[in-house]
PDB file of C-alpha atoms and ligand atoms in Angstrom:
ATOM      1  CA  UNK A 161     -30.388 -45.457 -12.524  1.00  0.00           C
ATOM      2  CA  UNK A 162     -33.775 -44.682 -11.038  1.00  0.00           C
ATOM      3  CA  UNK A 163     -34.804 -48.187  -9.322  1.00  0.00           C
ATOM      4  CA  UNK A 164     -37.578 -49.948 -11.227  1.00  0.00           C
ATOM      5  CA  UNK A 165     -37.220 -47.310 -14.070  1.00  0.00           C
ATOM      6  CA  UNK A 166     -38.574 -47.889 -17.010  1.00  0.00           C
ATOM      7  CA  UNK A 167     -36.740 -47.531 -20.105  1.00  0.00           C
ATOM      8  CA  UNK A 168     -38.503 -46.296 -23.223  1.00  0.00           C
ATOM      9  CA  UNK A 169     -39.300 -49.289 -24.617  1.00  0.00           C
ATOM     10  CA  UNK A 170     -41.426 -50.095 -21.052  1.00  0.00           C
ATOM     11  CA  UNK A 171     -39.038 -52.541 -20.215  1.00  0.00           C
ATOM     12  CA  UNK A 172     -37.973 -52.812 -16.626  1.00  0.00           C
ATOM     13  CA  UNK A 173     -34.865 -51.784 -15.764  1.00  0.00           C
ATOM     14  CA  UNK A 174     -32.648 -54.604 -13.851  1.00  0.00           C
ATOM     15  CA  UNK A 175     -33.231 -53.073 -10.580  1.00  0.00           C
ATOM     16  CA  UNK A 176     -30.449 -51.170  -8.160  1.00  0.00           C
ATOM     17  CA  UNK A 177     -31.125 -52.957  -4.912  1.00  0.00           C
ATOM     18  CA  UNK A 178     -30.927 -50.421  -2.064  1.00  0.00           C
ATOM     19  CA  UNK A 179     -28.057 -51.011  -0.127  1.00  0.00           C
ATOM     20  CA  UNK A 180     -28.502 -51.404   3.770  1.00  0.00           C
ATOM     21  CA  UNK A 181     -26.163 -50.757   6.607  1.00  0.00           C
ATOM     22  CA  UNK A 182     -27.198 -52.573   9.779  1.00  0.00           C
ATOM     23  CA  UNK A 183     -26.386 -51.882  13.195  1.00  0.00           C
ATOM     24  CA  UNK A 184     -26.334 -54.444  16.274  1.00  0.00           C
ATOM     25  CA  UNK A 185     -25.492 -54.613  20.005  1.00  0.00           C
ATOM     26  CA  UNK A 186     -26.001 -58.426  20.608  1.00  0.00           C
ATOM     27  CA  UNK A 187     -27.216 -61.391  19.258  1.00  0.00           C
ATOM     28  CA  UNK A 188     -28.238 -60.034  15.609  1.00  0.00           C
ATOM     29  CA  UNK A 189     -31.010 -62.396  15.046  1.00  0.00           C
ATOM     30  CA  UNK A 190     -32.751 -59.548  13.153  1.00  0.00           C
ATOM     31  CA  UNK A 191     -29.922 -58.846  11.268  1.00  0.00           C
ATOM     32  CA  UNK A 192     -29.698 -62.254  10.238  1.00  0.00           C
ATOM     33  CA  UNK A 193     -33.224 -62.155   9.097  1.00  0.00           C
ATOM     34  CA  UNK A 194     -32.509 -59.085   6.999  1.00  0.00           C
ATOM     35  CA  UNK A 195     -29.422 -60.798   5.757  1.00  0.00           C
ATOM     36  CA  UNK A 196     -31.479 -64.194   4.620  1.00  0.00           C
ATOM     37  CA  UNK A 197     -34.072 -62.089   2.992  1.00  0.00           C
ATOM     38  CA  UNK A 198     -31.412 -60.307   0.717  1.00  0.00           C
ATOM     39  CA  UNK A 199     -30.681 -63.704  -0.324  1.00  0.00           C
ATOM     40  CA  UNK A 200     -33.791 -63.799  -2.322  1.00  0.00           C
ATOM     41  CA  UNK A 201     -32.810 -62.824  -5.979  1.00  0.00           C
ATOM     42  CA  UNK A 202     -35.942 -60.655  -5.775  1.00  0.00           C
ATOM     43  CA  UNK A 203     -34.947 -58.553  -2.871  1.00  0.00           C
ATOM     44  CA  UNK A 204     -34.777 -55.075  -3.221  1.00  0.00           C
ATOM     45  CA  UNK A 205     -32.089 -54.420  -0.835  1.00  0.00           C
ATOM     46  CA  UNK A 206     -28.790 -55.837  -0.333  1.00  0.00           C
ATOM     47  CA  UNK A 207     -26.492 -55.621   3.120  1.00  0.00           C
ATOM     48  CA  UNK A 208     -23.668 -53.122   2.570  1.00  0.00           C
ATOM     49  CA  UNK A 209     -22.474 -53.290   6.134  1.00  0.00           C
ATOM     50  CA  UNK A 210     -22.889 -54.999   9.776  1.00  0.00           C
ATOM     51  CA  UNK A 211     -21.393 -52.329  11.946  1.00  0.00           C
ATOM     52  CA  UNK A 212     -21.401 -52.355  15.806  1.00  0.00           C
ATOM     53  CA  UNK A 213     -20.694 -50.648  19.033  1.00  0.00           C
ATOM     54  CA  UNK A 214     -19.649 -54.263  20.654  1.00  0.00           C
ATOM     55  CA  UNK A 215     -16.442 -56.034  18.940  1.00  0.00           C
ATOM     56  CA  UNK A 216     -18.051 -59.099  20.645  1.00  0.00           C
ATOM     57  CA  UNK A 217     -21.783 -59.165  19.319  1.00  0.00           C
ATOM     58  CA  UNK A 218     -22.336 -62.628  18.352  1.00  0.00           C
ATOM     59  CA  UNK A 219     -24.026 -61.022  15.043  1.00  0.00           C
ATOM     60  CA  UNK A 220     -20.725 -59.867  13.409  1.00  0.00           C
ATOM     61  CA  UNK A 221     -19.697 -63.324  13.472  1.00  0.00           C
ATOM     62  CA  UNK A 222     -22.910 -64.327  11.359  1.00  0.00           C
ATOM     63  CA  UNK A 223     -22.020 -61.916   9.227  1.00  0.00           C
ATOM     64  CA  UNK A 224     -18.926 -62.414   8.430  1.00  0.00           C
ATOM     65  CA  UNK A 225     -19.336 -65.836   7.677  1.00  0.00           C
ATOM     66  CA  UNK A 226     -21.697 -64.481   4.654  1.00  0.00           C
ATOM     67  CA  UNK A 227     -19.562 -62.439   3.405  1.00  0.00           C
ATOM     68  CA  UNK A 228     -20.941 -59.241   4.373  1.00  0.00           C
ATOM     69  CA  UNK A 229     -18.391 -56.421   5.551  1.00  0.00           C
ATOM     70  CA  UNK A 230     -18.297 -55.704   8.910  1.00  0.00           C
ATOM     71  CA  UNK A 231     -16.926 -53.367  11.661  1.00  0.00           C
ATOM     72  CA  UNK A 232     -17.003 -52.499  15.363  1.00  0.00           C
ATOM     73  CA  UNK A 233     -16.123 -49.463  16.961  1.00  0.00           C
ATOM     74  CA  UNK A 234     -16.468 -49.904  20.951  1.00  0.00           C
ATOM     75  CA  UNK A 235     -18.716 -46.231  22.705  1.00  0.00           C
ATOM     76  CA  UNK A 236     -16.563 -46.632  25.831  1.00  0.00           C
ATOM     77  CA  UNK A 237     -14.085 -42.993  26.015  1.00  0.00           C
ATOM     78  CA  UNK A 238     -15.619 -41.798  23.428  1.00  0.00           C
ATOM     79  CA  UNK A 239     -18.020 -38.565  22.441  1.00  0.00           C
ATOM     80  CA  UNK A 240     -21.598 -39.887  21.623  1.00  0.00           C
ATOM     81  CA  UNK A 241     -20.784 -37.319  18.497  1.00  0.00           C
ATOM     82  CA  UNK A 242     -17.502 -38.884  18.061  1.00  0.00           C
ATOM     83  CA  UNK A 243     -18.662 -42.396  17.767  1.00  0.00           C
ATOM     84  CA  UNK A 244     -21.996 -41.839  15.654  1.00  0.00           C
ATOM     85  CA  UNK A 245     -19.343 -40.014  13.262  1.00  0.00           C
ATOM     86  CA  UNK A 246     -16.831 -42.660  13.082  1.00  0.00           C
ATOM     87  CA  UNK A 247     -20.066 -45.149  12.360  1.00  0.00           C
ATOM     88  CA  UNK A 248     -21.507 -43.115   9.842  1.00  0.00           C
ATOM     89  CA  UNK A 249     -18.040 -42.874   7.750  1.00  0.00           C
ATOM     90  CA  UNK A 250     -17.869 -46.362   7.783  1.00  0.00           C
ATOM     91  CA  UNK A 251     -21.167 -46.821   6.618  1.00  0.00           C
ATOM     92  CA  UNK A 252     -20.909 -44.079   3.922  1.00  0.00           C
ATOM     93  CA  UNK A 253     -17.478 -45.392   3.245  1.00  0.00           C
ATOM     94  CA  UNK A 254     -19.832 -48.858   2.535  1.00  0.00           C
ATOM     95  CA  UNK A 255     -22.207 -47.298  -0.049  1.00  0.00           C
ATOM     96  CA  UNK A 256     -25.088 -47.681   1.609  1.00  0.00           C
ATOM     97  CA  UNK A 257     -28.330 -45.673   0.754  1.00  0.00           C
ATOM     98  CA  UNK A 258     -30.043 -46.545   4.422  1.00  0.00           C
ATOM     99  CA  UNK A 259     -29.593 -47.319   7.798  1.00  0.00           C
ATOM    100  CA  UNK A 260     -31.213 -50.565   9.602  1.00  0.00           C
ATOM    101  CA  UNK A 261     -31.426 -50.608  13.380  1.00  0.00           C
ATOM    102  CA  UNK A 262     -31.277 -53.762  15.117  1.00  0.00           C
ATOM    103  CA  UNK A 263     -31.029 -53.994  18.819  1.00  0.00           C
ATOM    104  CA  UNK A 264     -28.459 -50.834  18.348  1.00  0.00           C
ATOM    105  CA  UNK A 265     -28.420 -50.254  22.059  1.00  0.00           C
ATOM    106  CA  UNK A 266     -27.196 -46.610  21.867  1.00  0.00           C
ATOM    107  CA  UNK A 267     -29.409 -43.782  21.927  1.00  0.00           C
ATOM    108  CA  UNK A 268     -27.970 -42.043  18.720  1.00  0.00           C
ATOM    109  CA  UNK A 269     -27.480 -38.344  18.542  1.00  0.00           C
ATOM    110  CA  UNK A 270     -29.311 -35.607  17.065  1.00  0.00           C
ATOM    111  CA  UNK A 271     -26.832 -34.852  13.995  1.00  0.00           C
ATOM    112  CA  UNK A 272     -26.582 -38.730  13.261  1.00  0.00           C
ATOM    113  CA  UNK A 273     -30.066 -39.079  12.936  1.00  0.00           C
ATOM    114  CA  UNK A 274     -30.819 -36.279  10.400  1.00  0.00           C
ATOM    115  CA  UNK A 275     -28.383 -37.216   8.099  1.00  0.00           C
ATOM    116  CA  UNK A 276     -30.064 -40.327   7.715  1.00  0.00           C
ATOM    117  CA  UNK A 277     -33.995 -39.031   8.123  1.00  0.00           C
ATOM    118  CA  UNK A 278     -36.374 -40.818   5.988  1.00  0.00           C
ATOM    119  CA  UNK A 279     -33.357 -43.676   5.165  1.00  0.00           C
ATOM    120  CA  UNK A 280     -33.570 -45.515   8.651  1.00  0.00           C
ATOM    121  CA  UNK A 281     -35.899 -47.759  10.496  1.00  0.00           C
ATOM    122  CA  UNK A 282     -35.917 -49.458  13.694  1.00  0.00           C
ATOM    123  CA  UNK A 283     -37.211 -52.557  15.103  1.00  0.00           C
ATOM    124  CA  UNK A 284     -38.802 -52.244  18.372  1.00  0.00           C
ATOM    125  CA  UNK A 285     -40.220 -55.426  20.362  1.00  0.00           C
ATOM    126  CA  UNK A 286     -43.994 -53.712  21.365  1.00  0.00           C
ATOM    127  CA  UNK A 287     -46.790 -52.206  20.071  1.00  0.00           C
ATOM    128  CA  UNK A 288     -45.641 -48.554  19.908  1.00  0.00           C
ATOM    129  CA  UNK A 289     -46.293 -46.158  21.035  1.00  0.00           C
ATOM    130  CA  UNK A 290     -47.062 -48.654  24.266  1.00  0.00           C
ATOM    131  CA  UNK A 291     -43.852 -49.370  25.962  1.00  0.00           C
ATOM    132  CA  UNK A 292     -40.697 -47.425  24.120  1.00  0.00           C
ATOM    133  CA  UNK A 293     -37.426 -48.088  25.812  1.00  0.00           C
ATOM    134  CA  UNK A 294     -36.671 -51.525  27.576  1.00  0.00           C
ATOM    135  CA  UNK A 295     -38.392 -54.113  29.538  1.00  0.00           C
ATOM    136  CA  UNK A 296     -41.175 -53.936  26.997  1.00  0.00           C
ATOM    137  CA  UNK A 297     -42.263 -57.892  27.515  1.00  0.00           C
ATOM    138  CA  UNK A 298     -42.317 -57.693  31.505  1.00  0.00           C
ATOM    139  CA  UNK A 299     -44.128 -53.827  31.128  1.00  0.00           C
ATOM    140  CA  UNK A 300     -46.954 -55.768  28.948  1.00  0.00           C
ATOM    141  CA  UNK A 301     -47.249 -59.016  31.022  1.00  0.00           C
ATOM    142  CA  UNK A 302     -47.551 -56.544  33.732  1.00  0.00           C
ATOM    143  CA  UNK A 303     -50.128 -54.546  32.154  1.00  0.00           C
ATOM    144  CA  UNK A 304     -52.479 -57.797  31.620  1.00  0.00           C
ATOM    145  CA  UNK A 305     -52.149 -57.203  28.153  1.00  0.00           C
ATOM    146  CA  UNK A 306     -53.586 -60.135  26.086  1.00  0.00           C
ATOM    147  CA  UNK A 307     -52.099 -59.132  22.786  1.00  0.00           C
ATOM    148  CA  UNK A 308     -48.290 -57.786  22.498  1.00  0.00           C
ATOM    149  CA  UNK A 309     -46.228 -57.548  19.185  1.00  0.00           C
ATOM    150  CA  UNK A 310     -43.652 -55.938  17.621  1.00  0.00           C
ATOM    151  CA  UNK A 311     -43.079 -52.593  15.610  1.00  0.00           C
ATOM    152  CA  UNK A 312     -40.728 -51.481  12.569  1.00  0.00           C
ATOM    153  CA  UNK A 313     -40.692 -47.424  12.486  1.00  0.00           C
ATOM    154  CA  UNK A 314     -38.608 -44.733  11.262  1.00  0.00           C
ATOM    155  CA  UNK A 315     -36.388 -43.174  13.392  1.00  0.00           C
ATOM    156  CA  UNK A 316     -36.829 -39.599  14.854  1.00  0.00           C
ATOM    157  CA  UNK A 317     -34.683 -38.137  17.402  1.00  0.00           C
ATOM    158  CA  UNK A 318     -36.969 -38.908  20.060  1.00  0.00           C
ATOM    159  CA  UNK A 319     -36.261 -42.384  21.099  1.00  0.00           C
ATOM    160  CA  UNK A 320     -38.377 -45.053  19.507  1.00  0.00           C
ATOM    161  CA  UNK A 321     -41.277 -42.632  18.534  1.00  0.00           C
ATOM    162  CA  UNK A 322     -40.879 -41.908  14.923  1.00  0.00           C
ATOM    163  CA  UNK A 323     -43.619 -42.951  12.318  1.00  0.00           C
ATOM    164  CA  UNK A 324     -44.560 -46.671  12.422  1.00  0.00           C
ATOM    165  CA  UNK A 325     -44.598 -48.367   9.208  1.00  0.00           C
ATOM    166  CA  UNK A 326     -45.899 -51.607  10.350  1.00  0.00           C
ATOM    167  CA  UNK A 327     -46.988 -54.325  13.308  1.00  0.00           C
ATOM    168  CA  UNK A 328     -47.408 -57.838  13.904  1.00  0.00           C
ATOM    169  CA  UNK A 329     -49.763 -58.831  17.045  1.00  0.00           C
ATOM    170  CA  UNK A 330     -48.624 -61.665  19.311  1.00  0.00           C
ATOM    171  CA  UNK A 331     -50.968 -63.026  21.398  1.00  0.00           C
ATOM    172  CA  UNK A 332     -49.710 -63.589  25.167  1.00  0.00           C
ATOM    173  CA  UNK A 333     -49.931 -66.817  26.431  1.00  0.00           C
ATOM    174  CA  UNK A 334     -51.207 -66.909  30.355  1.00  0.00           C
ATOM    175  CA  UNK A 335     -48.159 -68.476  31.470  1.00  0.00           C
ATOM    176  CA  UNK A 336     -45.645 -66.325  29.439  1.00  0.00           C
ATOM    177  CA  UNK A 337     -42.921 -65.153  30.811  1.00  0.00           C
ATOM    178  CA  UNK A 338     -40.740 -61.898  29.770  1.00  0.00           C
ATOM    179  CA  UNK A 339     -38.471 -64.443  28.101  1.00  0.00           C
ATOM    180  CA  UNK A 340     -40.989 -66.956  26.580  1.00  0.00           C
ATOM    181  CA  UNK A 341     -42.953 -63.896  25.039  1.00  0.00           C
ATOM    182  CA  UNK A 342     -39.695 -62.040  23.890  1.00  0.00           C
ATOM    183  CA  UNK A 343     -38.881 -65.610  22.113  1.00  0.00           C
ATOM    184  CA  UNK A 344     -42.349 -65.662  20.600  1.00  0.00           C
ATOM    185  CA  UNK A 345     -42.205 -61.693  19.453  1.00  0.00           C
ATOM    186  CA  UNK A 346     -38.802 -62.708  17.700  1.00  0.00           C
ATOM    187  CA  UNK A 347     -40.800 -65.002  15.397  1.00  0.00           C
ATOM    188  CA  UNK A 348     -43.041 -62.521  14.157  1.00  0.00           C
ATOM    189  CA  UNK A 349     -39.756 -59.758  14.274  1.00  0.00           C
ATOM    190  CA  UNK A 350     -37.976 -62.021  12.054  1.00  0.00           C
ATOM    191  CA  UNK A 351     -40.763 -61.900   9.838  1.00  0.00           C
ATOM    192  CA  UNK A 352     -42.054 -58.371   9.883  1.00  0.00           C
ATOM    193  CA  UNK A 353     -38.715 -56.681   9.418  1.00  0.00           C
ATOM    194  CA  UNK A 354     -37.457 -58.219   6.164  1.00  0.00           C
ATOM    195  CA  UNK A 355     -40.956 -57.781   4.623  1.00  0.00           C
ATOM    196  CA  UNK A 356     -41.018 -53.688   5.686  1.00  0.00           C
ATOM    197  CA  UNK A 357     -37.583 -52.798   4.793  1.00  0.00           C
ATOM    198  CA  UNK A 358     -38.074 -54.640   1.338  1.00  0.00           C
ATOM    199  CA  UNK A 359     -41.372 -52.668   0.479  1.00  0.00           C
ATOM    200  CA  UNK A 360     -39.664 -49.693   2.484  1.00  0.00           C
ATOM    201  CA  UNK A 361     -36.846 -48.915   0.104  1.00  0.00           C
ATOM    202  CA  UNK A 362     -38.556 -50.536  -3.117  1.00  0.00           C
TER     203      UNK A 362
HETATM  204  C1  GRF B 204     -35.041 -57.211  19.308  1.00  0.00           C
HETATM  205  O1  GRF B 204     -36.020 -57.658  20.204  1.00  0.00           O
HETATM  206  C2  GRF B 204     -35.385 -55.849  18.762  1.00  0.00           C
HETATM  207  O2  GRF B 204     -36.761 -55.656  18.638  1.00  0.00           O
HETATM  208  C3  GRF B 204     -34.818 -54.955  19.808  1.00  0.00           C
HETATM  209  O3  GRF B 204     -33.620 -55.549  20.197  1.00  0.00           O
HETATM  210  C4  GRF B 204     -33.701 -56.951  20.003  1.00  0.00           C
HETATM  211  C5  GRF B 204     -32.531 -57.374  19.179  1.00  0.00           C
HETATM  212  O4  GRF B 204     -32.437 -58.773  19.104  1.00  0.00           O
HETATM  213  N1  GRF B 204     -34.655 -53.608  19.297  1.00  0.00           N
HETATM  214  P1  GRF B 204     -31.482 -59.459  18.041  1.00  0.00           P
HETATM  215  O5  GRF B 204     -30.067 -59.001  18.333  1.00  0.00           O
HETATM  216  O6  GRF B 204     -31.936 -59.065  16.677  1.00  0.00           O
HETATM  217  O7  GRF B 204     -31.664 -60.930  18.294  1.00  0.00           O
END
């Protein structure tokens, strides 16, 4: 049924949470953020899948301790095509309706990210569109910026450019380093990401 359909009667329906499929490189605190979230009974979404490109990302591990399914599927030898296919089985294979990005260190390809156009949003750790790629903390302490942040879009094929749904501002502290202001932007990512995908996909 339609989520938040209303029957007849007016009554709403008991809603069909969304069903997310997130993909990590690393660490996964993002995806443990996501995963927290879903544990409100309110939550519109739900975590179908933890899927990564790194049998060793400390994030599968998080995962599997909750209970969540999870799989890896190393790049190395393989096809860029290849591997996005063999990911998106598994994460069709998972039922899930959309695709979460979170520190996914490949850059996907073009047929991977139509299929899921509209149904999958990144996390990136600046203000887009300032500093896309990497080394987005050092690039803005570099700059003199005084205000830096954090950015959940949809994804496009070009590579962290697609629409931006939503921001949180971090102010820089003078002393900050890359590593004390990516520590600081993780707050507010941990914050911002759950809230967007909820109201995203409700
Ligand atoms: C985050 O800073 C995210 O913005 C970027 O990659 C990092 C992933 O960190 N895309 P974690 O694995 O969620 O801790």
């Amino acid at each position: 049924s339609r989520p938040g359909a209303r029957n007849p009667t007016g009554q709403q329906r008991t809603m069909a949470r969304a069903k997310v499929a997130i993909l990590i490189s690393g660490a996964g605190t993002n995806m443990a953020a996501l995963l927290y979230a879903a544990k409100a009974p309110d939550c519109p979404y739900e975590l179908a899948l933890v899927a990564s490109n790194d049998p060793a990302a400390e994030g599968l591990k998080i995962a599997a301790a909750e209970g969540i399914a999870t799989f890896a599927q190393p790049h190395k030898n393989l096809d860029r095509a290849v591997h996005d296919a063999m990911m998106h089985d598994r994460i069709v294979n998972a039922g899930a309706t959309h695709v979460a990005l979170a520190g996914y260190m490949r850059i996907l390809s073009e047929a991977f990210v139509q299929k899921w156009e509209g149904r999958m949003l990144n996390i990136h750790p600046s203000l887009l569109p300032k500093y896309k790629g990497l080394h987005t903390h050092q690039n803005a302490i570099d700059a003199g910026d005084k205000i830096a942040g954090c950015s959940v879009h949809l994804v496009t094929a070009e590579l962290d450019d697609g629409p931006v749904l939503a921001q949180t501002e971090v102010a820089v502290l003078p002393d900050d380093t890359a590593e004390t202001l990516a520590a600081r932007v993780k707050f507010a990512e941990h914050q911002l990401y759950p809230r967007v995908l909820a109201e995203y996909v409700a």
